[in-house]
Amino acid sequence: VQLQASGGGLVQAGGSLRLSCAASGGTFSGYGVGWFRQPPGKEREFVAAISRSGGNTNYADSVKGRFTISRDNAKSTVALQMNSLKPEDTAVYYCAARPAYSTYAGTGLLEYKYWGQGTQVTVSS
């Protein structure tokens, strides 16, 4: 499966952005999807994940209550709605997919087999 992330940009602290991940080349409903980010000079980290049906989600503690992950299997897309953005949310954001055989929404980077190219999110103070 191929993934294309989009929607990044420059926003002021307190603002919102909506990232989108479009998938092609596979049966999208058979994949769990996650969002990860890599801040400047730091390692890639988990942000949010959603199970293949959309029934289960997981979030990093740092984004709980501010970010919402959702998916539309009919359109093969996953969205990450980011509200109340902070300067520490600045990073390159990646979407990733993992073949899924359960309702688990995986949080581990190494669980994900397919990765998109990343989209830059910059939050100014």
mmCIF file of C-alpha atoms in Angstrom:
data_model
loop_
_atom_site.group_PDB
_atom_site.id
_atom_site.type_symbol
_atom_site.label_atom_id
_atom_site.label_comp_id
_atom_site.label_asym_id
_atom_site.label_seq_id
_atom_site.Cartn_x
_atom_site.Cartn_y
_atom_site.Cartn_z
ATOM 1 C CA VAL A 1 0.000 0.000 0.000
ATOM 2 C CA GLN A 2 1.210 3.514 -0.796
ATOM 3 C CA LEU A 3 0.545 6.446 1.524
ATOM 4 C CA GLN A 4 0.475 10.170 0.804
ATOM 5 C CA ALA A 5 0.360 12.619 3.699
ATOM 6 C CA SER A 6 -0.750 16.213 3.231
ATOM 7 C CA GLY A 7 -2.118 19.206 5.090
ATOM 8 C CA GLY A 8 0.919 20.462 6.927
ATOM 9 C CA GLY A 9 1.847 24.101 7.170
ATOM 10 C CA LEU A 10 2.698 27.044 9.393
ATOM 11 C CA VAL A 11 0.254 27.977 12.123
ATOM 12 C CA GLN A 12 0.323 30.125 15.240
ATOM 13 C CA ALA A 13 0.141 28.583 18.690
ATOM 14 C CA GLY A 14 -3.448 27.837 19.599
ATOM 15 C CA GLY A 15 -4.415 27.267 15.999
ATOM 16 C CA SER A 16 -5.552 24.161 14.152
ATOM 17 C CA LEU A 17 -4.489 22.015 11.235
ATOM 18 C CA ARG A 18 -5.989 18.940 9.640
ATOM 19 C CA LEU A 19 -3.618 16.367 8.186
ATOM 20 C CA SER A 20 -4.782 13.809 5.686
ATOM 21 C CA CYS A 21 -3.312 10.469 4.680
ATOM 22 C CA ALA A 22 -4.493 8.988 1.387
ATOM 23 C CA ALA A 23 -3.847 5.316 0.696
ATOM 24 C CA SER A 24 -3.727 3.419 -2.561
ATOM 25 C CA GLY A 25 -2.745 0.009 -3.796
ATOM 26 C CA GLY A 26 -4.277 -2.165 -1.115
ATOM 27 C CA THR A 27 -7.449 -3.099 0.721
ATOM 28 C CA PHE A 28 -7.453 -0.139 3.065
ATOM 29 C CA SER A 29 -9.840 -1.677 5.579
ATOM 30 C CA GLY A 30 -7.250 -4.376 6.225
ATOM 31 C CA TYR A 31 -4.741 -1.928 7.683
ATOM 32 C CA GLY A 32 -4.385 -0.156 10.961
ATOM 33 C CA VAL A 33 -3.027 3.358 10.519
ATOM 34 C CA GLY A 34 -0.872 5.509 12.733
ATOM 35 C CA TRP A 35 0.508 9.012 12.775
ATOM 36 C CA PHE A 36 4.038 9.594 13.971
ATOM 37 C CA ARG A 37 6.147 12.733 14.122
ATOM 38 C CA GLN A 38 9.802 13.628 14.184
ATOM 39 C CA PRO A 39 10.682 16.928 15.850
ATOM 40 C CA PRO A 40 13.898 18.666 14.765
ATOM 41 C CA GLY A 41 16.905 16.803 16.107
ATOM 42 C CA LYS A 42 14.822 14.141 17.818
ATOM 43 C CA GLU A 43 13.670 10.608 17.148
ATOM 44 C CA ARG A 44 10.409 9.722 15.512
ATOM 45 C CA GLU A 45 7.590 9.313 18.036
ATOM 46 C CA PHE A 46 4.068 7.972 18.181
ATOM 47 C CA VAL A 47 1.188 10.453 17.951
ATOM 48 C CA ALA A 48 -2.069 8.600 17.280
ATOM 49 C CA ALA A 49 -3.366 5.340 15.855
ATOM 50 C CA ILE A 50 -6.649 3.929 14.651
ATOM 51 C CA SER A 51 -7.734 0.342 14.151
ATOM 52 C CA ARG A 52 -8.717 -0.970 10.753
ATOM 53 C CA SER A 53 -12.439 -0.482 11.394
ATOM 54 C CA GLY A 54 -11.984 2.823 13.188
ATOM 55 C CA GLY A 55 -13.497 1.462 16.350
ATOM 56 C CA ASN A 56 -10.367 1.784 18.478
ATOM 57 C CA THR A 57 -7.934 4.656 18.802
ATOM 58 C CA ASN A 58 -4.813 5.419 20.819
ATOM 59 C CA TYR A 59 -3.084 8.727 21.493
ATOM 60 C CA ALA A 60 0.201 9.854 22.931
ATOM 61 C CA ASP A 61 -0.298 11.558 26.281
ATOM 62 C CA SER A 62 1.105 14.782 24.854
ATOM 63 C CA VAL A 63 -1.744 15.109 22.340
ATOM 64 C CA LYS A 64 -4.710 13.630 24.200
ATOM 65 C CA GLY A 65 -7.652 15.988 24.197
ATOM 66 C CA ARG A 66 -6.163 18.105 21.399
ATOM 67 C CA PHE A 67 -5.761 15.715 18.460
ATOM 68 C CA THR A 68 -8.371 13.421 16.922
ATOM 69 C CA ILE A 69 -7.698 10.613 14.470
ATOM 70 C CA SER A 70 -10.430 9.336 12.164
ATOM 71 C CA ARG A 71 -10.720 7.279 9.000
ATOM 72 C CA ASP A 72 -13.003 6.850 6.021
ATOM 73 C CA ASN A 73 -12.500 3.382 4.574
ATOM 74 C CA ALA A 74 -14.731 4.154 1.594
ATOM 75 C CA LYS A 75 -12.328 6.940 0.593
ATOM 76 C CA SER A 76 -9.158 5.178 1.853
ATOM 77 C CA THR A 77 -8.196 8.156 3.962
ATOM 78 C CA VAL A 78 -7.181 8.854 7.528
ATOM 79 C CA ALA A 79 -7.321 12.321 9.058
ATOM 80 C CA LEU A 80 -5.570 13.839 12.041
ATOM 81 C CA GLN A 81 -7.367 16.898 13.365
ATOM 82 C CA MET A 82 -4.948 18.943 15.454
ATOM 83 C CA ASN A 83 -6.343 21.668 17.705
ATOM 84 C CA SER A 84 -4.767 23.931 20.306
ATOM 85 C CA LEU A 85 -1.406 23.501 18.656
ATOM 86 C CA LYS A 86 1.744 24.241 20.619
ATOM 87 C CA PRO A 87 5.270 25.095 19.466
ATOM 88 C CA GLU A 88 6.382 21.678 20.712
ATOM 89 C CA ASP A 89 4.088 20.073 18.133
ATOM 90 C CA THR A 90 6.465 21.309 15.443
ATOM 91 C CA ALA A 91 7.685 18.270 13.524
ATOM 92 C CA VAL A 92 7.508 16.325 10.315
ATOM 93 C CA TYR A 93 4.378 14.206 10.544
ATOM 94 C CA TYR A 94 4.216 10.770 8.948
ATOM 95 C CA CYS A 95 1.331 8.410 8.408
ATOM 96 C CA ALA A 96 1.997 4.697 8.433
ATOM 97 C CA ALA A 97 0.033 1.500 7.887
ATOM 98 C CA ARG A 98 0.266 -1.974 9.340
ATOM 99 C CA PRO A 99 -1.536 -5.123 8.203
ATOM 100 C CA ALA A 100 -4.141 -5.669 10.894
ATOM 101 C CA TYR A 101 -5.885 -8.839 11.998
ATOM 102 C CA SER A 102 -7.592 -7.472 15.082
ATOM 103 C CA THR A 103 -9.141 -4.329 16.497
ATOM 104 C CA TYR A 104 -5.847 -3.226 18.048
ATOM 105 C CA ALA A 105 -4.635 0.303 17.294
ATOM 106 C CA GLY A 106 -0.878 -0.142 17.342
ATOM 107 C CA THR A 107 1.390 2.407 18.971
ATOM 108 C CA GLY A 108 4.806 0.972 18.195
ATOM 109 C CA LEU A 109 6.866 2.429 15.380
ATOM 110 C CA LEU A 110 8.296 -0.961 14.449
ATOM 111 C CA GLU A 111 4.806 -2.419 13.988
ATOM 112 C CA TYR A 112 4.269 -0.316 10.883
ATOM 113 C CA LYS A 113 5.366 -1.633 7.525
ATOM 114 C CA TYR A 114 4.321 1.122 5.106
ATOM 115 C CA TRP A 115 5.199 4.805 5.466
ATOM 116 C CA GLY A 116 4.213 8.003 3.712
ATOM 117 C CA GLN A 117 6.656 10.759 2.833
ATOM 118 C CA GLY A 118 5.875 13.141 5.705
ATOM 119 C CA THR A 119 4.402 16.619 5.918
ATOM 120 C CA GLN A 120 5.920 19.535 7.846
ATOM 121 C CA VAL A 121 3.971 21.149 10.661
ATOM 122 C CA THR A 122 5.416 24.322 12.158
ATOM 123 C CA VAL A 123 3.778 26.035 15.115
ATOM 124 C CA SER A 124 5.015 29.526 15.905
ATOM 125 C CA SER A 125 4.828 31.019 19.381
#
